PDB file of C-alpha atoms in Angstrom:
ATOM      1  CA  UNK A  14      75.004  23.207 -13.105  1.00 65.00           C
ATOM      2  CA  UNK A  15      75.513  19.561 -13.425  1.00 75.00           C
ATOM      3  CA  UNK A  16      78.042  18.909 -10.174  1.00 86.00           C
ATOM      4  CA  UNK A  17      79.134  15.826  -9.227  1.00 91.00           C
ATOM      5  CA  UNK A  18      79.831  15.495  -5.593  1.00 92.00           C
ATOM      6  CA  UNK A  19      81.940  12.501  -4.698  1.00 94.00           C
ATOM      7  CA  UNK A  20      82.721  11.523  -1.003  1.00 95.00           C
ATOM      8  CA  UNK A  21      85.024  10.786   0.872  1.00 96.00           C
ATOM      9  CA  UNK A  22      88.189  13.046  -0.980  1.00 93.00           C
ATOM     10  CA  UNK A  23      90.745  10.832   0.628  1.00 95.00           C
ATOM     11  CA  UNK A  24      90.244   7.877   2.612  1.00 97.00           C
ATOM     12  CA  UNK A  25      92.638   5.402   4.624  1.00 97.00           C
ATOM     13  CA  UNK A  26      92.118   2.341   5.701  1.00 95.00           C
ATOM     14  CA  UNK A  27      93.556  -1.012   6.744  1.00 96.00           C
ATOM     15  CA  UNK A  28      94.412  -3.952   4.867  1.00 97.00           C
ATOM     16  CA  UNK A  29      91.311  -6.358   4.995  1.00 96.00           C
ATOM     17  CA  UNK A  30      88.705  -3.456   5.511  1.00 97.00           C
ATOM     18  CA  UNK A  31      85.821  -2.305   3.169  1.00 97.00           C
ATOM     19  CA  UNK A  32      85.767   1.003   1.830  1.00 97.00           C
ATOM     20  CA  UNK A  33      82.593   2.676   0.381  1.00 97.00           C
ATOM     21  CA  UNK A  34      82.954   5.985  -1.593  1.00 97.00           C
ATOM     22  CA  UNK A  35      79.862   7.653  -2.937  1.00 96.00           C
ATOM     23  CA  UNK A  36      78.925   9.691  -5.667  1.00 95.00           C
ATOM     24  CA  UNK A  37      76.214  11.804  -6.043  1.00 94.00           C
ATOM     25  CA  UNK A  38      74.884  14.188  -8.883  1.00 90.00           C
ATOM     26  CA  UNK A  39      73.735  17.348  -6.951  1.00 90.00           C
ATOM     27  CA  UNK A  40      71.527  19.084  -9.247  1.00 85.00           C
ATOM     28  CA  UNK A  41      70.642  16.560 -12.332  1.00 85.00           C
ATOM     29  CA  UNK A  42      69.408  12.917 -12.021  1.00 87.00           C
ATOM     30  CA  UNK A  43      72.110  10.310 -13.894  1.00 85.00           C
ATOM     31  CA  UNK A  44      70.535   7.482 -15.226  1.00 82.00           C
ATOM     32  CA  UNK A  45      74.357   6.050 -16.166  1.00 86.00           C
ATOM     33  CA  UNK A  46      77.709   6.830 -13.931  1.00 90.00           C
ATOM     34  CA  UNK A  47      80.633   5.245 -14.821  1.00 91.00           C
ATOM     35  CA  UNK A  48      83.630   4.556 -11.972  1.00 95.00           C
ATOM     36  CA  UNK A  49      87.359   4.924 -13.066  1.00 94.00           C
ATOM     37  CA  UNK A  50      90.585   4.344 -11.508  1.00 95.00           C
ATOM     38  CA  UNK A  51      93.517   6.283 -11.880  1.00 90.00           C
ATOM     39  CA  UNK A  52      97.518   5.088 -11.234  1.00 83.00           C
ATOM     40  CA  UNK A  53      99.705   7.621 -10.705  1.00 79.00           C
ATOM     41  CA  UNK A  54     100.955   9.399 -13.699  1.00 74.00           C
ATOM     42  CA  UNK A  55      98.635   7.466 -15.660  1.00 79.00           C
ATOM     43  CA  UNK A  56      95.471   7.633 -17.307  1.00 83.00           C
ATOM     44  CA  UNK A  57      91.786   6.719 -16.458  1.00 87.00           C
ATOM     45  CA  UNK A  58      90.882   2.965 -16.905  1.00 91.00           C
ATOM     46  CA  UNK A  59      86.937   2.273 -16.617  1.00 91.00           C
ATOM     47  CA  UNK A  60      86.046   0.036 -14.233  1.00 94.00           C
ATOM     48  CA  UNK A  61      82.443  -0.515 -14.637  1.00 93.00           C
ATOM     49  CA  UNK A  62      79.428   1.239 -15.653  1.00 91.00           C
ATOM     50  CA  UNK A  63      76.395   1.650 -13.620  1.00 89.00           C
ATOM     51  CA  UNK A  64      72.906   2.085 -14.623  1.00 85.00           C
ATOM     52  CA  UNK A  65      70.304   3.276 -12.007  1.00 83.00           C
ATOM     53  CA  UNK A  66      68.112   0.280 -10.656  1.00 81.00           C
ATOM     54  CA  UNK A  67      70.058  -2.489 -12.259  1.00 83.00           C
ATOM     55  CA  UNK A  68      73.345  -4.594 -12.211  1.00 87.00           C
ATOM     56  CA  UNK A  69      76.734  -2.688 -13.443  1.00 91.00           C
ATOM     57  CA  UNK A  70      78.760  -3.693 -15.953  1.00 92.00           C
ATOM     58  CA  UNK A  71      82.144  -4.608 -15.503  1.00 94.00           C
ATOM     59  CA  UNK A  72      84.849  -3.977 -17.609  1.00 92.00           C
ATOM     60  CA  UNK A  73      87.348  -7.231 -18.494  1.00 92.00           C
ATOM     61  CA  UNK A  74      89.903  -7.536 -15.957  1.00 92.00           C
ATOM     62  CA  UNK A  75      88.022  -5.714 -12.893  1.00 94.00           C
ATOM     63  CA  UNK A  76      86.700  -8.168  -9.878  1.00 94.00           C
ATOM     64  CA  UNK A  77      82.643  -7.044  -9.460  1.00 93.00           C
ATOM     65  CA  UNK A  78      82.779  -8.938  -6.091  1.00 94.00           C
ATOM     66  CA  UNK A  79      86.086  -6.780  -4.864  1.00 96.00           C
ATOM     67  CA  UNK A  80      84.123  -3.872  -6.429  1.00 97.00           C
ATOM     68  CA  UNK A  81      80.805  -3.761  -5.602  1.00 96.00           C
ATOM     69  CA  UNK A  82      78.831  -0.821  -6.993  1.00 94.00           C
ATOM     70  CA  UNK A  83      75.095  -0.026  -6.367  1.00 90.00           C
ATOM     71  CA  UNK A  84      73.269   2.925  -8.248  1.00 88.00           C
ATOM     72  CA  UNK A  85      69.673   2.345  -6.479  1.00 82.00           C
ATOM     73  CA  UNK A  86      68.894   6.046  -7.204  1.00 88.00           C
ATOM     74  CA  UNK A  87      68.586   8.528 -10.145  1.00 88.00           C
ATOM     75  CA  UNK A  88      71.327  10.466  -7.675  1.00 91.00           C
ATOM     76  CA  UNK A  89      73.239   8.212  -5.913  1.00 93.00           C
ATOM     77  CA  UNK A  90      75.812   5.737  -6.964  1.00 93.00           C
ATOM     78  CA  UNK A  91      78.645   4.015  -4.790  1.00 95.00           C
ATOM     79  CA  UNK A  92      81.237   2.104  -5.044  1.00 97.00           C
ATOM     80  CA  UNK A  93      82.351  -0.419  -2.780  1.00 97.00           C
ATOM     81  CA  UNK A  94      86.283  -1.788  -2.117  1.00 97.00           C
ATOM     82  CA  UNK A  95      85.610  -5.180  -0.072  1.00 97.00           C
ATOM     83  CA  UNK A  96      88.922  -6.658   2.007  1.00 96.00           C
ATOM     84  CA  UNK A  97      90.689  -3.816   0.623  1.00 96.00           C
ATOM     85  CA  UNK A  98      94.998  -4.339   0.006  1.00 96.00           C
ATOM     86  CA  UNK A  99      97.506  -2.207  -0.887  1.00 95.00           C
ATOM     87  CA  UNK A 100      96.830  -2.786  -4.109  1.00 94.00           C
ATOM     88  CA  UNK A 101      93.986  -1.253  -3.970  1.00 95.00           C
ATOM     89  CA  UNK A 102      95.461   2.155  -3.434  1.00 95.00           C
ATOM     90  CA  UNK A 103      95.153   4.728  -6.102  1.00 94.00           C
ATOM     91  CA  UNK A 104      92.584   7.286  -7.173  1.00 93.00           C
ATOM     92  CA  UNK A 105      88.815   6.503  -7.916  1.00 95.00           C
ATOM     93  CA  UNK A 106      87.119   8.737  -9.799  1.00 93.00           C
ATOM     94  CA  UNK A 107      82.851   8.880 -11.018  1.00 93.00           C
ATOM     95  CA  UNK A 108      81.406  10.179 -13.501  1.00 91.00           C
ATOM     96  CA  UNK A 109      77.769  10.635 -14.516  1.00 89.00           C
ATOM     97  CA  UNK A 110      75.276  11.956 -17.366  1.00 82.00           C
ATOM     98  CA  UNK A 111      72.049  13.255 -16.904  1.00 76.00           C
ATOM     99  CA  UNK A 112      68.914  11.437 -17.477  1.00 70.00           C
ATOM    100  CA  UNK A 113      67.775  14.251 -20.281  1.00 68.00           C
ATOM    101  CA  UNK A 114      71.771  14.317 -21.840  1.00 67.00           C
ATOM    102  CA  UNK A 115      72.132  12.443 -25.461  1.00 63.00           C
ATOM    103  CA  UNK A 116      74.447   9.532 -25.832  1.00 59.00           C
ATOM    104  CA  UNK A 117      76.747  12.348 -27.213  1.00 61.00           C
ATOM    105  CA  UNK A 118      76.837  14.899 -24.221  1.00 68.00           C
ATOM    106  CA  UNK A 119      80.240  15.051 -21.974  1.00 68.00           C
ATOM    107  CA  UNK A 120      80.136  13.170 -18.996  1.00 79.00           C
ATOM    108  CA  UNK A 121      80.555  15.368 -15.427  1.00 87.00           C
ATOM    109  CA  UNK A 122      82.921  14.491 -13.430  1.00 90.00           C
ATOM    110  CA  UNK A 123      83.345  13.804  -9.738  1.00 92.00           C
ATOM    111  CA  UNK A 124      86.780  14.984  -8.245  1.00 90.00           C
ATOM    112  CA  UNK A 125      88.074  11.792  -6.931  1.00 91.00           C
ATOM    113  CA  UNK A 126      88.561   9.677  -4.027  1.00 94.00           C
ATOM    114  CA  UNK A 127      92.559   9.180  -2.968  1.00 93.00           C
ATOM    115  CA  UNK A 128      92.268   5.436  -1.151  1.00 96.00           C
ATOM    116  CA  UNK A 129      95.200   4.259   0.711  1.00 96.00           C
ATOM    117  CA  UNK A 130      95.534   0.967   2.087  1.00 96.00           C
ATOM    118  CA  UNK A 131      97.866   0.205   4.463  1.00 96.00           C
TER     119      UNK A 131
ATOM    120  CA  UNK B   2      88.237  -1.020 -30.475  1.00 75.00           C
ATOM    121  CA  UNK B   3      89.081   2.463 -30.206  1.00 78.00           C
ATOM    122  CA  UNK B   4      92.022   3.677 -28.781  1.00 86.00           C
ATOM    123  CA  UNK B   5      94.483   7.452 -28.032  1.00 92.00           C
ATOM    124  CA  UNK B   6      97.372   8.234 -28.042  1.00 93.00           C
ATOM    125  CA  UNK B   7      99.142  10.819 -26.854  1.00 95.00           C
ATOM    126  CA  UNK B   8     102.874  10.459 -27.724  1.00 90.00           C
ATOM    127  CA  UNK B   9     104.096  13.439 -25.368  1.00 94.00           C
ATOM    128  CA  UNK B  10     103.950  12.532 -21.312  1.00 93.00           C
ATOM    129  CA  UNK B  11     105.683  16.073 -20.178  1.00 96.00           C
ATOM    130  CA  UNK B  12     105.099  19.199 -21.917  1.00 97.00           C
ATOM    131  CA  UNK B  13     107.343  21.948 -20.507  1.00 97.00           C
ATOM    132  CA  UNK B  14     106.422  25.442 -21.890  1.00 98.00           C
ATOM    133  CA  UNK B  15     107.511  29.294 -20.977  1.00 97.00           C
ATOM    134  CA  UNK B  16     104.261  31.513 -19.566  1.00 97.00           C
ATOM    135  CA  UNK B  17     102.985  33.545 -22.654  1.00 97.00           C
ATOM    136  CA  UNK B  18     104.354  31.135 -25.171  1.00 98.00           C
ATOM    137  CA  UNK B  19     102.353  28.800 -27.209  1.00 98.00           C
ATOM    138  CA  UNK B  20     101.603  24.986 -27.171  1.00 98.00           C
ATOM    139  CA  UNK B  21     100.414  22.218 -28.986  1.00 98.00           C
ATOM    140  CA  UNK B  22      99.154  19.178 -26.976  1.00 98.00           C
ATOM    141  CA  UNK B  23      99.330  16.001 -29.414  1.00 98.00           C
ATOM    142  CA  UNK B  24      97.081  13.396 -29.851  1.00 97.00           C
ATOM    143  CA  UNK B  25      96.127  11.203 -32.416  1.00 96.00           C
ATOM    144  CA  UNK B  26      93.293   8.135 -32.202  1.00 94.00           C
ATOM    145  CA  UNK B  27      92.309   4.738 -33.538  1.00 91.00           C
ATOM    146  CA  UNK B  28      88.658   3.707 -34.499  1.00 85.00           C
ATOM    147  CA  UNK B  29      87.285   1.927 -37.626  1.00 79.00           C
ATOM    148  CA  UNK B  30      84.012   4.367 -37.052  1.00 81.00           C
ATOM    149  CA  UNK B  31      83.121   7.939 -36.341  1.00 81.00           C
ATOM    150  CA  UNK B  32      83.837   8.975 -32.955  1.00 85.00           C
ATOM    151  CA  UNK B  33      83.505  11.801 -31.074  1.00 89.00           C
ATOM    152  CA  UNK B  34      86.592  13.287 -29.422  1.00 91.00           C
ATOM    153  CA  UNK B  35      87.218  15.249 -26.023  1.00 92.00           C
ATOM    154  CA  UNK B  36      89.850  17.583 -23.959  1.00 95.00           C
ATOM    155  CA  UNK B  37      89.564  17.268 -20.520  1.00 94.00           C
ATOM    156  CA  UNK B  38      91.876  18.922 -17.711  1.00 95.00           C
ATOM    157  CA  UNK B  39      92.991  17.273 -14.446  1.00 91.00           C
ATOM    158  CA  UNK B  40      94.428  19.747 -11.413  1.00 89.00           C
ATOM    159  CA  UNK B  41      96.207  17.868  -9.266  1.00 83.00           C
ATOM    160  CA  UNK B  42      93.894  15.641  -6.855  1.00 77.00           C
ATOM    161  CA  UNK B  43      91.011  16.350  -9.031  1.00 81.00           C
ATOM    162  CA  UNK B  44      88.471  15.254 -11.174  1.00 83.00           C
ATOM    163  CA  UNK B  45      88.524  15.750 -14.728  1.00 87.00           C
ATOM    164  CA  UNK B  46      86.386  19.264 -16.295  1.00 90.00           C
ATOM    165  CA  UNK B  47      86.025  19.188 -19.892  1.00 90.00           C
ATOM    166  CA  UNK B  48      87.772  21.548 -22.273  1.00 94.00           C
ATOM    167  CA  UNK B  49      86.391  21.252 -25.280  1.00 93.00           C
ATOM    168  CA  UNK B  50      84.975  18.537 -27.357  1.00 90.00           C
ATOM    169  CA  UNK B  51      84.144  17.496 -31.226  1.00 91.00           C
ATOM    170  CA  UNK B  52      80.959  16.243 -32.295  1.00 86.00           C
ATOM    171  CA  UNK B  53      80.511  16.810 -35.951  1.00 85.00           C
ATOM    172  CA  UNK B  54      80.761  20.043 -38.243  1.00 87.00           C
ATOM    173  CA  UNK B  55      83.521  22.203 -38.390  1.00 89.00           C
ATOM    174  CA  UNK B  56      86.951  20.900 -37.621  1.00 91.00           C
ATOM    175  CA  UNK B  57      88.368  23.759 -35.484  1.00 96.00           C
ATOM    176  CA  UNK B  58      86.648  23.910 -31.739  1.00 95.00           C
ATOM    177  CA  UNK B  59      86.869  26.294 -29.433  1.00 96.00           C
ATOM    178  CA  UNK B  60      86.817  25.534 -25.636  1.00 94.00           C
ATOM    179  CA  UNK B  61      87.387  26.914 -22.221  1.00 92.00           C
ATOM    180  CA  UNK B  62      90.366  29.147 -21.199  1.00 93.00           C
ATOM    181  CA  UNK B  63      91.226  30.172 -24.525  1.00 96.00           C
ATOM    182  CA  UNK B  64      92.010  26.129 -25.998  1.00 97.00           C
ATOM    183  CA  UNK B  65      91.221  25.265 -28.984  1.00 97.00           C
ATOM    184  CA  UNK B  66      91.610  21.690 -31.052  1.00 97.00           C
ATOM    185  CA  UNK B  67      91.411  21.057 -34.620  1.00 96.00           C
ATOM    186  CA  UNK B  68      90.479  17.727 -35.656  1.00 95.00           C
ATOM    187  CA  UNK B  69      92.019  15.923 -38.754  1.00 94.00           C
ATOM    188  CA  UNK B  70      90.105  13.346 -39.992  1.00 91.00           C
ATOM    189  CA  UNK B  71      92.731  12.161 -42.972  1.00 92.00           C
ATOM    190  CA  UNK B  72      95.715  11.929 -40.128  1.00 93.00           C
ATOM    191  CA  UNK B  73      93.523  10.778 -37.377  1.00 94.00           C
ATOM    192  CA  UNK B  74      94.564  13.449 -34.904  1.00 96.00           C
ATOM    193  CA  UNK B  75      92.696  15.824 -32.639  1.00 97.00           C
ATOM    194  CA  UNK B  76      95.553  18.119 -31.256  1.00 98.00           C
ATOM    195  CA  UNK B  77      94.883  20.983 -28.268  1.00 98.00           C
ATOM    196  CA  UNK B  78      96.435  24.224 -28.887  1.00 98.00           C
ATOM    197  CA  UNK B  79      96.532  27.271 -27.060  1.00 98.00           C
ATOM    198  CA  UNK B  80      98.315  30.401 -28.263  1.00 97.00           C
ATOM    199  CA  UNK B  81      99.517  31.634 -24.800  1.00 97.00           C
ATOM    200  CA  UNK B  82      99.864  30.087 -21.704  1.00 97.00           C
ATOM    201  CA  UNK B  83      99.407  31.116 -18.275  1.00 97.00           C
ATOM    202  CA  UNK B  84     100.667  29.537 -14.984  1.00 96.00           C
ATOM    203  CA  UNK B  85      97.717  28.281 -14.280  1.00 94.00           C
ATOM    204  CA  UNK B  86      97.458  26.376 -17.537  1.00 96.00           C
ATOM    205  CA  UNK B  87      99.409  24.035 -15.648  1.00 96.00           C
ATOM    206  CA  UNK B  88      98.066  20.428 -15.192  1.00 96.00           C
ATOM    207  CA  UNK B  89      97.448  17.155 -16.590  1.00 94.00           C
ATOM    208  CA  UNK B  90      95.669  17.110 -19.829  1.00 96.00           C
ATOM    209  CA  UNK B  91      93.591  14.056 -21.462  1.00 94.00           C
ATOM    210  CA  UNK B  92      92.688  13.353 -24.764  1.00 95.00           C
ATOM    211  CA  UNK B  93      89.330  10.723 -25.229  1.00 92.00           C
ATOM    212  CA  UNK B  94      87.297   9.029 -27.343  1.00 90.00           C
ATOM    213  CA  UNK B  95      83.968   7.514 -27.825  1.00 84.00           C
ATOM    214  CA  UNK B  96      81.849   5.898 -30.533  1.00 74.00           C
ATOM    215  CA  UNK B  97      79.506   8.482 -32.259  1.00 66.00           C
ATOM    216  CA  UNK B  98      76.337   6.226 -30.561  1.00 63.00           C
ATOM    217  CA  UNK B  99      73.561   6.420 -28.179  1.00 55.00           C
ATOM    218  CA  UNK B 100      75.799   5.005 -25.497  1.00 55.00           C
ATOM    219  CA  UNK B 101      79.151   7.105 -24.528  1.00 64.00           C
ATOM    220  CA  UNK B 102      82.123   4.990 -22.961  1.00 76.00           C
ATOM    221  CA  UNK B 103      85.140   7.040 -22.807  1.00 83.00           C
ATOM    222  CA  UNK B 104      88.653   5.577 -23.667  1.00 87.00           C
ATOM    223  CA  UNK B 105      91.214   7.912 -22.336  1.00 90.00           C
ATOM    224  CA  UNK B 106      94.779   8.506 -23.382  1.00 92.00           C
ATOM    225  CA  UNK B 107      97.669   8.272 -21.024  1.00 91.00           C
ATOM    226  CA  UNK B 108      97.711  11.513 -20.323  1.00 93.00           C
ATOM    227  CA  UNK B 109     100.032  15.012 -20.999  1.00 96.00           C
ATOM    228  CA  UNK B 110     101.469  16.816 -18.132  1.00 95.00           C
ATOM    229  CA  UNK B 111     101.474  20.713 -19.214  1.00 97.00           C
ATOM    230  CA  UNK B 112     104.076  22.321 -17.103  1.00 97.00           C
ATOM    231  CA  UNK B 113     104.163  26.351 -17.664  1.00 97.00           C
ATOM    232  CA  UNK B 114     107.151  28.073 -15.797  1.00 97.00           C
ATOM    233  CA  UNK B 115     108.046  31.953 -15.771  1.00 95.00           C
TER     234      UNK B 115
END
């Protein structure tokens, strides 16, 4: 149980474009998912967190109008690169916990998007 | 603010031989502490985790951490590796409250060769 789909796996796309990646939980409703990004050979910085039905929080440092992420259902949460660069290239990653989960229960995690910007 | 370190990037280690992942952590409160695996061009599964109670945990694929209050650590240890074993391995952290954000360390790359 608790699977955390996240779509696409890999994605490229040209400089300038928008790039939505999705995240889903299959078989628990997530009230909170949190997106990360991941550098290569480095570790996971949080991004923003996302509870359903309102406004994400953004973590110092990351652009919420480059980023946009909605969570309008108890399922669904997704993440939005606007004018994407090649800066923008690296590995996105969701997680999620489930709506009957204490503050204290592991997170599930999604098994990352690879964007590319070219 | 809380924050993890873990001091060794590359870990390279014989099959059937035994390793000790490092990590030690920052916080001026009681967190909880987590393991969590990374195969390449994955997410992240959890290994094992420490809440409260006894120090020494027990997680999947025969890991286990201890944590240290007094020295502020929260190593991984596993008495025998496997090939598999191999992968990226991160240490976290979050405040012992009602609302879990993670802080991550930078990450130990487990490499297990015959």
């Amino acid at each position: 149980g608790a699977v955390v789909s996240q779509h696409p796996s890999r994605v490229i796309c040209k400089s300038g474009t928008s790039v939505k990646i999705e995240c889903r939980s299959l078989d628990f409703q997530a009230t909170t998912m949190f997106w990360y990004r991941q550098f290569p050979k480095q570790s996971l910085m949080l991004m923003a967190t996302s509870n359903e039905g309102s406004k994400a929080t953004y973590e110092q440092g990351v652009e919420k109008d480059k980023f946009l992420i909605n969570h309008a259902s108890l399922t669904l949460s997704t993440l939005t690169v606007t004018s994407a660069h090649p800066e923008d290239s690296s590995f996105y990653i969701c997680s999620a916990r489930g709506l009957s989960e204490g503050g204290n229960s592991p997170l599930h995690f999604g098994n990352g998007t690879r964007l590319t910007v070219t | 603010a809380q924050s993890v370190t873990q001091l060794d990037s590359q870990v390279p280690v014989f099959e059937e031989a035994p390793v000790e992942l490092r990590c030690n952590y920052s916080s001026s409160v009681s967190v909880y502490l987590f393991w969590y695996v990374q195969y390449p061009n994955q997410g992240l599964q959890l290994l094992l985790k420490y809440l409260s109670g006894s120090t020494l945990v027990k997680g999947i694929n025969g890991f286990e951490a201890e944590f240290n209050k007094s020295q502020t650590s929260f190593h991984l240890r596993k008495p025998s590796v496997h090939i598999s074993d191999t992968a990226e391995y991160f240490c976290a952290v979050s405040l012992n409250t009602g609302f879990q954000k993670l802080v991550f360390g930078t990450g130990t790359r487990l490499l297990v060769s015959p």
